[in-house]
Amino acid sequence: MRDLTEKVVEYRSNNADPTGTTPTEKDFATVRLEIFGPDGEPLGETSGAGRMLFKQEHDGHFVAYFGEEIRLRDGNVIRAGGLVDDARLTAGEAATFPAVVVAGPLRGAIGFRWFRPVAKETHDTYESAIVVYR
């Protein structure tokens, strides 16, 4: 599935700055988003959590682990997760990590998850893709 749009419906973090521009090594956040197809049709939702792991010495960027469960209306349940360069994502660059279908018609399929914020200032809408292969 490509050309998807995701909209944040719930976001909670121990960091009061929702823009992501003032990260700390203690940051933890949970998020829930609704997923829409290219035609605007609702396809499902994703819920996940992210935790800052460390700050890179060479560029000062924070690296986080983000994991999520994607539940699609077609019955497929996908788990995805991986490391994210928080500074690059906050600046509007895309993040990509592995995905696997754990339940539903495509169970056992593997692939990747791609997403990037549409507006760097708000991070409430994302462009995304979920690509899996049998």
C-alpha positions as protocol buffer text, in pm:
chain_id: "A"
residue {
  index: 1
  type: MET
  ca { x: 0 y: 0 z: 0 }
}
residue {
  index: 2
  type: ARG
  ca { x: 151 y: 325 z: -112 }
}
residue {
  index: 3
  type: ASP
  ca { x: 48 y: 690 z: -111 }
}
residue {
  index: 4
  type: LEU
  ca { x: -113 y: 659 z: 231 }
}
residue {
  index: 5
  type: THR
  ca { x: -195 y: 942 z: 470 }
}
residue {
  index: 6
  type: GLU
  ca { x: -184 y: 902 z: 846 }
}
residue {
  index: 7
  type: LYS
  ca { x: -341 y: 1144 z: 1092 }
}
residue {
  index: 8
  type: VAL
  ca { x: -256 y: 1156 z: 1461 }
}
residue {
  index: 9
  type: VAL
  ca { x: -563 y: 1102 z: 1680 }
}
residue {
  index: 10
  type: GLU
  ca { x: -380 y: 1058 z: 2012 }
}
residue {
  index: 11
  type: TYR
  ca { x: -33 y: 1154 z: 2129 }
}
residue {
  index: 12
  type: ARG
  ca { x: 115 y: 1135 z: 2478 }
}
residue {
  index: 13
  type: SER
  ca { x: 471 y: 1215 z: 2579 }
}
residue {
  index: 14
  type: ASN
  ca { x: 672 y: 1292 z: 2889 }
}
residue {
  index: 15
  type: ASN
  ca { x: 832 y: 1576 z: 2685 }
}
residue {
  index: 16
  type: ALA
  ca { x: 602 y: 1880 z: 2681 }
}
residue {
  index: 17
  type: ASP
  ca { x: 732 y: 1997 z: 2339 }
}
residue {
  index: 18
  type: PRO
  ca { x: 510 y: 1837 z: 2069 }
}
residue {
  index: 19
  type: THR
  ca { x: 732 y: 1966 z: 1784 }
}
residue {
  index: 20
  type: GLY
  ca { x: 1016 y: 1728 z: 1868 }
}
residue {
  index: 21
  type: THR
  ca { x: 1276 y: 2005 z: 1855 }
}
residue {
  index: 22
  type: THR
  ca { x: 1388 y: 1968 z: 2219 }
}
residue {
  index: 23
  type: PRO
  ca { x: 1450 y: 1595 z: 2270 }
}
residue {
  index: 24
  type: THR
  ca { x: 1611 y: 1440 z: 2575 }
}
residue {
  index: 25
  type: GLU
  ca { x: 1744 y: 1092 z: 2643 }
}
residue {
  index: 26
  type: LYS
  ca { x: 1451 y: 1029 z: 2876 }
}
residue {
  index: 27
  type: ASP
  ca { x: 1177 y: 1089 z: 2618 }
}
residue {
  index: 28
  type: PHE
  ca { x: 900 y: 833 z: 2581 }
}
residue {
  index: 29
  type: ALA
  ca { x: 586 y: 877 z: 2374 }
}
residue {
  index: 30
  type: THR
  ca { x: 283 y: 680 z: 2261 }
}
residue {
  index: 31
  type: VAL
  ca { x: 84 y: 761 z: 1950 }
}
residue {
  index: 32
  type: ARG
  ca { x: -225 y: 643 z: 1767 }
}
residue {
  index: 33
  type: LEU
  ca { x: -293 y: 734 z: 1404 }
}
residue {
  index: 34
  type: GLU
  ca { x: -570 y: 665 z: 1153 }
}
residue {
  index: 35
  type: ILE
  ca { x: -457 y: 542 z: 810 }
}
residue {
  index: 36
  type: PHE
  ca { x: -623 y: 656 z: 486 }
}
residue {
  index: 37
  type: GLY
  ca { x: -575 y: 539 z: 129 }
}
residue {
  index: 38
  type: PRO
  ca { x: -497 y: 764 z: -170 }
}
residue {
  index: 39
  type: ASP
  ca { x: -871 y: 820 z: -222 }
}
residue {
  index: 40
  type: GLY
  ca { x: -926 y: 922 z: 143 }
}
residue {
  index: 41
  type: GLU
  ca { x: -1091 y: 590 z: 234 }
}
residue {
  index: 42
  type: PRO
  ca { x: -1013 y: 478 z: 594 }
}
residue {
  index: 43
  type: LEU
  ca { x: -791 y: 167 z: 587 }
}
residue {
  index: 44
  type: GLY
  ca { x: -712 y: 110 z: 954 }
}
residue {
  index: 45
  type: GLU
  ca { x: -508 y: 246 z: 1239 }
}
residue {
  index: 46
  type: THR
  ca { x: -169 y: 215 z: 1398 }
}
residue {
  index: 47
  type: SER
  ca { x: -64 y: 247 z: 1759 }
}
residue {
  index: 48
  type: GLY
  ca { x: 287 y: 251 z: 1886 }
}
residue {
  index: 49
  type: ALA
  ca { x: 549 y: 381 z: 2123 }
}
residue {
  index: 50
  type: GLY
  ca { x: 888 y: 539 z: 2090 }
}
residue {
  index: 51
  type: ARG
  ca { x: 1177 y: 580 z: 2331 }
}
residue {
  index: 52
  type: MET
  ca { x: 1494 y: 782 z: 2290 }
}
residue {
  index: 53
  type: LEU
  ca { x: 1790 y: 550 z: 2326 }
}
residue {
  index: 54
  type: PHE
  ca { x: 2101 y: 764 z: 2288 }
}
residue {
  index: 55
  type: LYS
  ca { x: 2257 y: 1078 z: 2146 }
}
residue {
  index: 56
  type: GLN
  ca { x: 2511 y: 1028 z: 1868 }
}
residue {
  index: 57
  type: GLU
  ca { x: 2845 y: 1194 z: 1936 }
}
residue {
  index: 58
  type: HIS
  ca { x: 2934 y: 1266 z: 1572 }
}
residue {
  index: 59
  type: ASP
  ca { x: 2625 y: 1479 z: 1490 }
}
residue {
  index: 60
  type: GLY
  ca { x: 2435 y: 1531 z: 1818 }
}
residue {
  index: 61
  type: HIS
  ca { x: 2123 y: 1357 z: 1682 }
}
residue {
  index: 62
  type: PHE
  ca { x: 1908 y: 1150 z: 1913 }
}
residue {
  index: 63
  type: VAL
  ca { x: 1828 y: 796 z: 1803 }
}
residue {
  index: 64
  type: ALA
  ca { x: 1498 y: 642 z: 1910 }
}
residue {
  index: 65
  type: TYR
  ca { x: 1338 y: 301 z: 1883 }
}
residue {
  index: 66
  type: PHE
  ca { x: 981 y: 311 z: 1756 }
}
residue {
  index: 67
  type: GLY
  ca { x: 757 y: 5 z: 1747 }
}
residue {
  index: 68
  type: GLU
  ca { x: 397 y: -21 z: 1636 }
}
residue {
  index: 69
  type: GLU
  ca { x: 104 y: -247 z: 1560 }
}
residue {
  index: 70
  type: ILE
  ca { x: -92 y: -167 z: 1245 }
}
residue {
  index: 71
  type: ARG
  ca { x: -449 y: -301 z: 1227 }
}
residue {
  index: 72
  type: LEU
  ca { x: -602 y: -284 z: 882 }
}
residue {
  index: 73
  type: ARG
  ca { x: -972 y: -316 z: 801 }
}
residue {
  index: 74
  type: ASP
  ca { x: -894 y: -607 z: 567 }
}
residue {
  index: 75
  type: GLY
  ca { x: -803 y: -818 z: 873 }
}
residue {
  index: 76
  type: ASN
  ca { x: -424 y: -794 z: 845 }
}
residue {
  index: 77
  type: VAL
  ca { x: -225 y: -706 z: 1157 }
}
residue {
  index: 78
  type: ILE
  ca { x: 128 y: -581 z: 1098 }
}
residue {
  index: 79
  type: ARG
  ca { x: 407 y: -526 z: 1348 }
}
residue {
  index: 80
  type: ALA
  ca { x: 680 y: -284 z: 1253 }
}
residue {
  index: 81
  type: GLY
  ca { x: 965 y: -119 z: 1432 }
}
residue {
  index: 82
  type: GLY
  ca { x: 1318 y: 0 z: 1423 }
}
residue {
  index: 83
  type: LEU
  ca { x: 1565 y: 276 z: 1489 }
}
residue {
  index: 84
  type: VAL
  ca { x: 1483 y: 632 z: 1386 }
}
residue {
  index: 85
  type: ASP
  ca { x: 1716 y: 932 z: 1363 }
}
residue {
  index: 86
  type: ASP
  ca { x: 1489 y: 1172 z: 1549 }
}
residue {
  index: 87
  type: ALA
  ca { x: 1654 y: 1490 z: 1416 }
}
residue {
  index: 88
  type: ARG
  ca { x: 1613 y: 1379 z: 1055 }
}
residue {
  index: 89
  type: LEU
  ca { x: 1250 y: 1280 z: 1107 }
}
residue {
  index: 90
  type: THR
  ca { x: 1177 y: 1609 z: 1284 }
}
residue {
  index: 91
  type: ALA
  ca { x: 1336 y: 1791 z: 988 }
}
residue {
  index: 92
  type: GLY
  ca { x: 1092 y: 1615 z: 754 }
}
residue {
  index: 93
  type: GLU
  ca { x: 1301 y: 1325 z: 626 }
}
residue {
  index: 94
  type: ALA
  ca { x: 1152 y: 978 z: 594 }
}
residue {
  index: 95
  type: ALA
  ca { x: 1207 y: 685 z: 829 }
}
residue {
  index: 96
  type: THR
  ca { x: 1198 y: 322 z: 718 }
}
residue {
  index: 97
  type: PHE
  ca { x: 1201 y: 0 z: 916 }
}
residue {
  index: 98
  type: PRO
  ca { x: 1104 y: -369 z: 884 }
}
residue {
  index: 99
  type: ALA
  ca { x: 743 y: -488 z: 897 }
}
residue {
  index: 100
  type: VAL
  ca { x: 588 y: -833 z: 930 }
}
residue {
  index: 101
  type: VAL
  ca { x: 224 y: -942 z: 900 }
}
residue {
  index: 102
  type: VAL
  ca { x: 144 y: -1136 z: 1219 }
}
residue {
  index: 103
  type: ALA
  ca { x: -227 y: -1210 z: 1159 }
}
residue {
  index: 104
  type: GLY
  ca { x: -479 y: -1202 z: 877 }
}
residue {
  index: 105
  type: PRO
  ca { x: -488 y: -1309 z: 513 }
}
residue {
  index: 106
  type: LEU
  ca { x: -125 y: -1207 z: 450 }
}
residue {
  index: 107
  type: ARG
  ca { x: 13 y: -1363 z: 769 }
}
residue {
  index: 108
  type: GLY
  ca { x: 385 y: -1432 z: 732 }
}
residue {
  index: 109
  type: ALA
  ca { x: 445 y: -1164 z: 470 }
}
residue {
  index: 110
  type: ILE
  ca { x: 744 y: -941 z: 538 }
}
residue {
  index: 111
  type: GLY
  ca { x: 848 y: -602 z: 408 }
}
residue {
  index: 112
  type: PHE
  ca { x: 896 y: -249 z: 525 }
}
residue {
  index: 113
  type: ARG
  ca { x: 722 y: 55 z: 664 }
}
residue {
  index: 114
  type: TRP
  ca { x: 801 y: 406 z: 537 }
}
residue {
  index: 115
  type: PHE
  ca { x: 673 y: 738 z: 675 }
}
residue {
  index: 116
  type: ARG
  ca { x: 754 y: 1107 z: 692 }
}
residue {
  index: 117
  type: PRO
  ca { x: 581 y: 1410 z: 841 }
}
residue {
  index: 118
  type: VAL
  ca { x: 394 y: 1632 z: 596 }
}
residue {
  index: 119
  type: ALA
  ca { x: 445 y: 1950 z: 800 }
}
residue {
  index: 120
  type: LYS
  ca { x: 766 y: 1980 z: 1002 }
}
residue {
  index: 121
  type: GLU
  ca { x: 603 y: 2221 z: 1247 }
}
residue {
  index: 122
  type: THR
  ca { x: 309 y: 2008 z: 1359 }
}
residue {
  index: 123
  type: HIS
  ca { x: 386 y: 1638 z: 1298 }
}
residue {
  index: 124
  type: ASP
  ca { x: 13 y: 1559 z: 1298 }
}
residue {
  index: 125
  type: THR
  ca { x: -7 y: 1421 z: 943 }
}
residue {
  index: 126
  type: TYR
  ca { x: 229 y: 1176 z: 772 }
}
residue {
  index: 127
  type: GLU
  ca { x: 279 y: 1039 z: 422 }
}
residue {
  index: 128
  type: SER
  ca { x: 342 y: 667 z: 440 }
}
residue {
  index: 129
  type: ALA
  ca { x: 367 y: 330 z: 272 }
}
residue {
  index: 130
  type: ILE
  ca { x: 340 y: -26 z: 398 }
}
residue {
  index: 131
  type: VAL
  ca { x: 494 y: -273 z: 154 }
}
residue {
  index: 132
  type: VAL
  ca { x: 492 y: -646 z: 229 }
}
residue {
  index: 133
  type: TYR
  ca { x: 581 y: -951 z: 21 }
}
residue {
  index: 134
  type: ARG
  ca { x: 498 y: -1318 z: 60 }
}
